[in-house]
mmCIF file of N, CA and C in Angstrom:
data_model
loop_
_atom_site.group_PDB
_atom_site.id
_atom_site.type_symbol
_atom_site.label_atom_id
_atom_site.label_comp_id
_atom_site.label_asym_id
_atom_site.label_seq_id
_atom_site.Cartn_x
_atom_site.Cartn_y
_atom_site.Cartn_z
ATOM 1 N N MET R 1 1.736 -4.618 0.154
ATOM 2 C CA MET R 1 2.472 -3.391 0.317
ATOM 3 C C MET R 1 2.110 -2.449 -0.811
ATOM 4 N N ARG R 2 1.790 -1.251 -0.481
ATOM 5 C CA ARG R 2 1.448 -0.252 -1.482
ATOM 6 C C ARG R 2 2.645 0.667 -1.685
ATOM 7 N N CYS R 3 3.063 0.816 -2.926
ATOM 8 C CA CYS R 3 4.238 1.632 -3.214
ATOM 9 C C CYS R 3 3.846 3.080 -3.448
ATOM 10 N N PRO R 4 4.776 4.012 -3.205
ATOM 11 C CA PRO R 4 4.471 5.425 -3.405
ATOM 12 C C PRO R 4 4.102 5.711 -4.849
ATOM 13 N N SER R 5 3.146 6.586 -5.047
ATOM 14 C CA SER R 5 2.674 6.900 -6.384
ATOM 15 C C SER R 5 2.682 8.413 -6.572
ATOM 16 N N ARG R 6 3.720 8.937 -7.142
ATOM 17 C CA ARG R 6 3.826 10.379 -7.363
ATOM 18 C C ARG R 6 3.599 10.735 -8.827
ATOM 19 N N SER R 7 4.137 9.965 -9.724
ATOM 20 C CA SER R 7 4.051 10.287 -11.137
ATOM 21 C C SER R 7 3.363 9.160 -11.893
ATOM 22 N N PRO R 8 2.295 9.491 -12.624
ATOM 23 C CA PRO R 8 1.635 8.434 -13.393
ATOM 24 C C PRO R 8 2.496 7.903 -14.535
ATOM 25 N N ALA R 9 3.547 8.652 -14.909
ATOM 26 C CA ALA R 9 4.410 8.207 -16.000
ATOM 27 C C ALA R 9 5.397 7.142 -15.567
ATOM 28 N N THR R 10 5.616 6.999 -14.259
ATOM 29 C CA THR R 10 6.561 6.008 -13.750
ATOM 30 C C THR R 10 5.808 4.735 -13.383
ATOM 31 N N PRO R 11 6.214 3.585 -13.924
ATOM 32 C CA PRO R 11 5.516 2.331 -13.611
ATOM 33 C C PRO R 11 5.602 1.989 -12.124
ATOM 34 N N PRO R 12 4.553 1.334 -11.576
ATOM 35 C CA PRO R 12 4.545 0.995 -10.151
ATOM 36 C C PRO R 12 5.715 0.115 -9.735
ATOM 37 N N GLY R 13 6.149 -0.795 -10.580
ATOM 38 C CA GLY R 13 7.277 -1.658 -10.247
ATOM 39 C C GLY R 13 8.546 -0.867 -10.028
ATOM 40 N N ARG R 14 8.748 0.133 -10.835
ATOM 41 C CA ARG R 14 9.941 0.961 -10.700
ATOM 42 C C ARG R 14 9.861 1.798 -9.428
ATOM 43 N N ARG R 15 8.668 2.252 -9.070
ATOM 44 C CA ARG R 15 8.505 3.016 -7.830
ATOM 45 C C ARG R 15 8.791 2.127 -6.623
ATOM 46 N N CYS R 16 8.322 0.873 -6.661
ATOM 47 C CA CYS R 16 8.598 -0.069 -5.564
ATOM 48 C C CYS R 16 10.094 -0.333 -5.454
ATOM 49 N N TRP R 17 10.739 -0.533 -6.586
ATOM 50 C CA TRP R 17 12.175 -0.782 -6.583
ATOM 51 C C TRP R 17 12.917 0.405 -5.985
ATOM 52 N N ALA R 18 12.543 1.613 -6.404
ATOM 53 C CA ALA R 18 13.225 2.807 -5.906
ATOM 54 C C ALA R 18 12.998 2.988 -4.400
ATOM 55 N N ALA R 19 11.766 2.777 -3.936
ATOM 56 C CA ALA R 19 11.473 2.925 -2.504
ATOM 57 C C ALA R 19 12.251 1.903 -1.686
ATOM 58 N N THR R 20 12.318 0.667 -2.160
ATOM 59 C CA THR R 20 13.062 -0.373 -1.456
ATOM 60 C C THR R 20 14.554 -0.066 -1.437
ATOM 61 N N SER R 21 15.072 0.391 -2.554
ATOM 62 C CA SER R 21 16.486 0.746 -2.634
ATOM 63 C C SER R 21 16.828 1.870 -1.661
ATOM 64 N N TRP R 22 16.009 2.908 -1.619
ATOM 65 C CA TRP R 22 16.238 4.016 -0.688
ATOM 66 C C TRP R 22 16.162 3.540 0.755
ATOM 67 N N LEU R 23 15.210 2.675 1.058
ATOM 68 C CA LEU R 23 15.058 2.171 2.422
ATOM 69 C C LEU R 23 16.305 1.422 2.875
ATOM 70 N N PHE R 24 16.774 0.481 2.068
ATOM 71 C CA PHE R 24 17.936 -0.304 2.471
ATOM 72 C C PHE R 24 19.219 0.520 2.465
ATOM 73 N N ASN R 25 19.326 1.484 1.558
ATOM 74 C CA ASN R 25 20.482 2.388 1.594
ATOM 75 C C ASN R 25 20.486 3.205 2.873
ATOM 76 N N ALA R 26 19.319 3.645 3.324
ATOM 77 C CA ALA R 26 19.229 4.397 4.581
ATOM 78 C C ALA R 26 19.617 3.530 5.774
ATOM 79 N N ILE R 27 19.190 2.275 5.766
ATOM 80 C CA ILE R 27 19.552 1.357 6.855
ATOM 81 C C ILE R 27 21.066 1.160 6.909
ATOM 82 N N VAL R 28 21.679 0.947 5.742
ATOM 83 C CA VAL R 28 23.138 0.765 5.698
ATOM 84 C C VAL R 28 23.845 2.034 6.169
ATOM 85 N N ALA R 29 23.418 3.190 5.682
ATOM 86 C CA ALA R 29 24.058 4.450 6.057
ATOM 87 C C ALA R 29 23.922 4.728 7.551
ATOM 88 N N ALA R 30 22.768 4.409 8.120
ATOM 89 C CA ALA R 30 22.543 4.681 9.536
ATOM 90 C C ALA R 30 23.307 3.727 10.446
ATOM 91 N N SER R 31 23.547 2.522 9.992
ATOM 92 C CA SER R 31 24.163 1.521 10.865
ATOM 93 C C SER R 31 25.654 1.309 10.627
ATOM 94 N N PHE R 32 26.183 1.746 9.506
ATOM 95 C CA PHE R 32 27.538 1.391 9.117
ATOM 96 C C PHE R 32 28.584 1.816 10.146
ATOM 97 N N LEU R 33 28.601 3.080 10.531
ATOM 98 C CA LEU R 33 29.647 3.554 11.445
ATOM 99 C C LEU R 33 29.548 2.910 12.821
ATOM 100 N N SER R 34 28.331 2.686 13.293
ATOM 101 C CA SER R 34 28.163 2.033 14.595
ATOM 102 C C SER R 34 28.692 0.611 14.569
ATOM 103 N N VAL R 35 28.409 -0.097 13.482
ATOM 104 C CA VAL R 35 28.871 -1.477 13.362
ATOM 105 C C VAL R 35 30.392 -1.513 13.226
ATOM 106 N N VAL R 36 30.973 -0.579 12.469
ATOM 107 C CA VAL R 36 32.433 -0.519 12.327
ATOM 108 C C VAL R 36 33.090 -0.289 13.686
ATOM 109 N N GLU R 37 32.532 0.626 14.476
ATOM 110 C CA GLU R 37 33.084 0.877 15.815
ATOM 111 C C GLU R 37 32.969 -0.352 16.710
ATOM 112 N N GLY R 38 31.888 -1.116 16.540
ATOM 113 C CA GLY R 38 31.660 -2.273 17.397
ATOM 114 C C GLY R 38 32.486 -3.493 17.036
ATOM 115 N N ILE R 39 32.609 -3.809 15.748
ATOM 116 C CA ILE R 39 33.281 -5.066 15.371
ATOM 117 C C ILE R 39 34.444 -4.875 14.407
ATOM 118 N N GLY R 40 34.685 -3.664 13.945
ATOM 119 C CA GLY R 40 35.798 -3.404 13.036
ATOM 120 C C GLY R 40 35.363 -3.372 11.583
ATOM 121 N N LEU R 41 36.208 -2.756 10.757
ATOM 122 C CA LEU R 41 35.879 -2.559 9.342
ATOM 123 C C LEU R 41 35.823 -3.875 8.562
ATOM 124 N N ALA R 42 36.795 -4.730 8.749
ATOM 125 C CA ALA R 42 36.844 -5.981 7.982
ATOM 126 C C ALA R 42 35.628 -6.855 8.265
ATOM 127 N N ALA R 43 35.249 -6.976 9.531
ATOM 128 C CA ALA R 43 34.081 -7.791 9.876
ATOM 129 C C ALA R 43 32.793 -7.169 9.337
ATOM 130 N N THR R 44 32.721 -5.835 9.361
ATOM 131 C CA THR R 44 31.533 -5.154 8.841
ATOM 132 C C THR R 44 31.386 -5.399 7.349
ATOM 133 N N ILE R 45 32.460 -5.236 6.607
ATOM 134 C CA ILE R 45 32.427 -5.484 5.163
ATOM 135 C C ILE R 45 32.098 -6.954 4.905
ATOM 136 N N GLY R 46 32.642 -7.835 5.724
ATOM 137 C CA GLY R 46 32.337 -9.262 5.584
ATOM 138 C C GLY R 46 30.853 -9.562 5.773
ATOM 139 N N ILE R 47 30.238 -8.918 6.770
ATOM 140 C CA ILE R 47 28.800 -9.123 7.006
ATOM 141 C C ILE R 47 27.994 -8.640 5.801
ATOM 142 N N PHE R 48 28.334 -7.440 5.306
ATOM 143 C CA PHE R 48 27.618 -6.926 4.139
ATOM 144 C C PHE R 48 27.836 -7.817 2.917
ATOM 145 N N LEU R 49 29.029 -8.368 2.762
ATOM 146 C CA LEU R 49 29.312 -9.280 1.657
ATOM 147 C C LEU R 49 28.436 -10.525 1.744
ATOM 148 N N VAL R 50 28.366 -11.108 2.940
ATOM 149 C CA VAL R 50 27.547 -12.317 3.129
ATOM 150 C C VAL R 50 26.078 -12.038 2.835
ATOM 151 N N VAL R 51 25.574 -10.895 3.298
ATOM 152 C CA VAL R 51 24.169 -10.541 3.047
ATOM 153 C C VAL R 51 23.933 -10.359 1.552
ATOM 154 N N CYS R 52 24.833 -9.693 0.857
ATOM 155 C CA CYS R 52 24.670 -9.479 -0.589
ATOM 156 C C CYS R 52 24.718 -10.792 -1.369
ATOM 157 N N VAL R 53 25.651 -11.661 -1.037
ATOM 158 C CA VAL R 53 25.754 -12.956 -1.732
ATOM 159 C C VAL R 53 24.516 -13.812 -1.445
ATOM 160 N N ALA R 54 24.057 -13.804 -0.189
ATOM 161 C CA ALA R 54 22.841 -14.560 0.148
ATOM 162 C C ALA R 54 21.640 -14.034 -0.624
ATOM 163 N N SER R 55 21.521 -12.706 -0.731
ATOM 164 C CA SER R 55 20.383 -12.145 -1.468
ATOM 165 C C SER R 55 20.467 -12.476 -2.954
ATOM 166 N N LEU R 56 21.666 -12.551 -3.493
ATOM 167 C CA LEU R 56 21.834 -12.948 -4.892
ATOM 168 C C LEU R 56 21.326 -14.370 -5.113
ATOM 169 N N PHE R 57 21.737 -15.297 -4.250
ATOM 170 C CA PHE R 57 21.303 -16.687 -4.412
ATOM 171 C C PHE R 57 19.801 -16.849 -4.177
ATOM 172 N N ILE R 58 19.248 -16.109 -3.227
ATOM 173 C CA ILE R 58 17.798 -16.161 -2.993
ATOM 174 C C ILE R 58 17.053 -15.639 -4.213
ATOM 175 N N SER R 59 17.545 -14.547 -4.797
ATOM 176 C CA SER R 59 16.912 -13.999 -5.997
ATOM 177 C C SER R 59 16.975 -14.981 -7.157
ATOM 178 N N LEU R 60 18.129 -15.588 -7.351
ATOM 179 C CA LEU R 60 18.268 -16.554 -8.447
ATOM 180 C C LEU R 60 17.377 -17.772 -8.242
ATOM 181 N N ALA R 61 17.174 -18.169 -6.992
ATOM 182 C CA ALA R 61 16.396 -19.371 -6.703
ATOM 183 C C ALA R 61 14.885 -19.136 -6.724
ATOM 184 N N TYR R 62 14.431 -17.945 -6.316
ATOM 185 C CA TYR R 62 12.994 -17.766 -6.094
ATOM 186 C C TYR R 62 12.309 -16.694 -6.934
ATOM 187 N N VAL R 63 13.056 -15.777 -7.524
ATOM 188 C CA VAL R 63 12.425 -14.694 -8.282
ATOM 189 C C VAL R 63 12.357 -15.095 -9.752
ATOM 190 N N PRO R 64 11.162 -15.138 -10.321
ATOM 191 C CA PRO R 64 11.041 -15.568 -11.709
ATOM 192 C C PRO R 64 11.538 -14.507 -12.689
ATOM 193 N N GLU R 65 12.098 -14.940 -13.796
ATOM 194 C CA GLU R 65 12.514 -14.039 -14.863
ATOM 195 C C GLU R 65 11.311 -13.819 -15.769
ATOM 196 N N THR R 66 10.862 -12.594 -15.864
ATOM 197 C CA THR R 66 9.674 -12.299 -16.673
ATOM 198 C C THR R 66 9.975 -11.277 -17.758
ATOM 199 N N ARG R 67 11.233 -11.100 -18.083
ATOM 200 C CA ARG R 67 11.599 -10.162 -19.132
ATOM 201 C C ARG R 67 11.004 -10.620 -20.461
ATOM 202 N N GLN R 68 10.392 -9.700 -21.164
ATOM 203 C CA GLN R 68 9.786 -9.924 -22.481
ATOM 204 C C GLN R 68 8.660 -10.947 -22.443
ATOM 205 N N VAL R 69 8.001 -11.086 -21.296
ATOM 206 C CA VAL R 69 6.832 -11.953 -21.185
ATOM 207 C C VAL R 69 5.628 -11.041 -20.965
ATOM 208 N N GLU R 70 4.607 -11.211 -21.761
ATOM 209 C CA GLU R 70 3.421 -10.370 -21.646
ATOM 210 C C GLU R 70 2.721 -10.594 -20.310
ATOM 211 N N LEU R 71 2.146 -9.524 -19.774
ATOM 212 C CA LEU R 71 1.430 -9.599 -18.503
ATOM 213 C C LEU R 71 0.289 -10.615 -18.578
ATOM 214 N N GLU R 72 -0.365 -10.675 -19.712
ATOM 215 C CA GLU R 72 -1.470 -11.618 -19.877
ATOM 216 C C GLU R 72 -0.989 -13.064 -19.787
ATOM 217 N N ASP R 73 0.205 -13.339 -20.324
ATOM 218 C CA ASP R 73 0.771 -14.689 -20.244
ATOM 219 C C ASP R 73 1.132 -15.050 -18.799
ATOM 220 N N ILE R 74 1.667 -14.079 -18.069
ATOM 221 C CA ILE R 74 1.983 -14.312 -16.657
ATOM 222 C C ILE R 74 0.707 -14.594 -15.886
ATOM 223 N N GLU R 75 -0.335 -13.793 -16.126
ATOM 224 C CA GLU R 75 -1.610 -13.996 -15.432
ATOM 225 C C GLU R 75 -2.194 -15.365 -15.756
ATOM 226 N N LYS R 76 -2.123 -15.762 -17.023
ATOM 227 C CA LYS R 76 -2.641 -17.068 -17.432
ATOM 228 C C LYS R 76 -1.899 -18.193 -16.715
ATOM 229 N N ASP R 77 -0.567 -18.074 -16.626
ATOM 230 C CA ASP R 77 0.230 -19.097 -15.943
ATOM 231 C C ASP R 77 -0.083 -19.164 -14.451
ATOM 232 N N VAL R 78 -0.261 -18.000 -13.816
ATOM 233 C CA VAL R 78 -0.583 -17.974 -12.385
ATOM 234 C C VAL R 78 -1.942 -18.627 -12.144
ATOM 235 N N LEU R 79 -2.930 -18.255 -12.958
ATOM 236 C CA LEU R 79 -4.268 -18.820 -12.787
ATOM 237 C C LEU R 79 -4.314 -20.312 -13.103
ATOM 238 N N ALA R 80 -3.402 -20.776 -13.960
ATOM 239 C CA ALA R 80 -3.344 -22.198 -14.299
ATOM 240 C C ALA R 80 -2.597 -23.005 -13.235
ATOM 241 N N GLY R 81 -2.011 -22.324 -12.247
ATOM 242 C CA GLY R 81 -1.322 -23.030 -11.174
ATOM 243 C C GLY R 81 0.124 -23.361 -11.472
ATOM 244 N N LYS R 82 0.688 -22.716 -12.493
ATOM 245 C CA LYS R 82 2.082 -22.964 -12.827
ATOM 246 C C LYS R 82 2.972 -22.471 -11.676
ATOM 247 N N ALA R 83 4.056 -23.172 -11.405
ATOM 248 C CA ALA R 83 4.971 -22.793 -10.330
ATOM 249 C C ALA R 83 5.495 -21.376 -10.566
ATOM 250 N N LEU R 84 5.519 -20.570 -9.522
ATOM 251 C CA LEU R 84 5.909 -19.167 -9.655
ATOM 252 C C LEU R 84 7.303 -19.010 -10.223
ATOM 253 N N ARG R 85 8.198 -19.917 -9.916
ATOM 254 C CA ARG R 85 9.564 -19.841 -10.425
ATOM 255 C C ARG R 85 9.623 -20.010 -11.939
ATOM 256 N N ARG R 86 8.598 -20.635 -12.518
ATOM 257 C CA ARG R 86 8.583 -20.934 -13.950
ATOM 258 C C ARG R 86 7.678 -19.992 -14.758
ATOM 259 N N LEU R 87 7.316 -18.850 -14.195
ATOM 260 C CA LEU R 87 6.394 -17.944 -14.888
ATOM 261 C C LEU R 87 6.929 -17.418 -16.197
ATOM 262 N N GLY R 88 8.191 -17.119 -16.275
ATOM 263 C CA GLY R 88 8.751 -16.549 -17.495
ATOM 264 C C GLY R 88 9.171 -17.582 -18.516
ATOM 265 N N ALA R 89 9.114 -18.846 -18.155
ATOM 266 C CA ALA R 89 9.591 -19.903 -19.067
ATOM 267 C C ALA R 89 8.514 -20.326 -20.048
#
């Protein structure tokens, strides 16, 4: 996936995050009222709650923490075959 590139001063990761955030916010905004009319407010909020909690657990389980890890160290670990979940460790 290629992320939008408008400003060279903004890192590509941040552009991807912003594009993804806008996309999912648009999906929620476009579908919210229709879903509320179809199944009610409480059930709609419940569905969104379940999706958010599931995404939290998926992120915790599969997305590696790479804060304060040099890009070169991440590349070295990937090329060495280290498990993706353990890249930041």
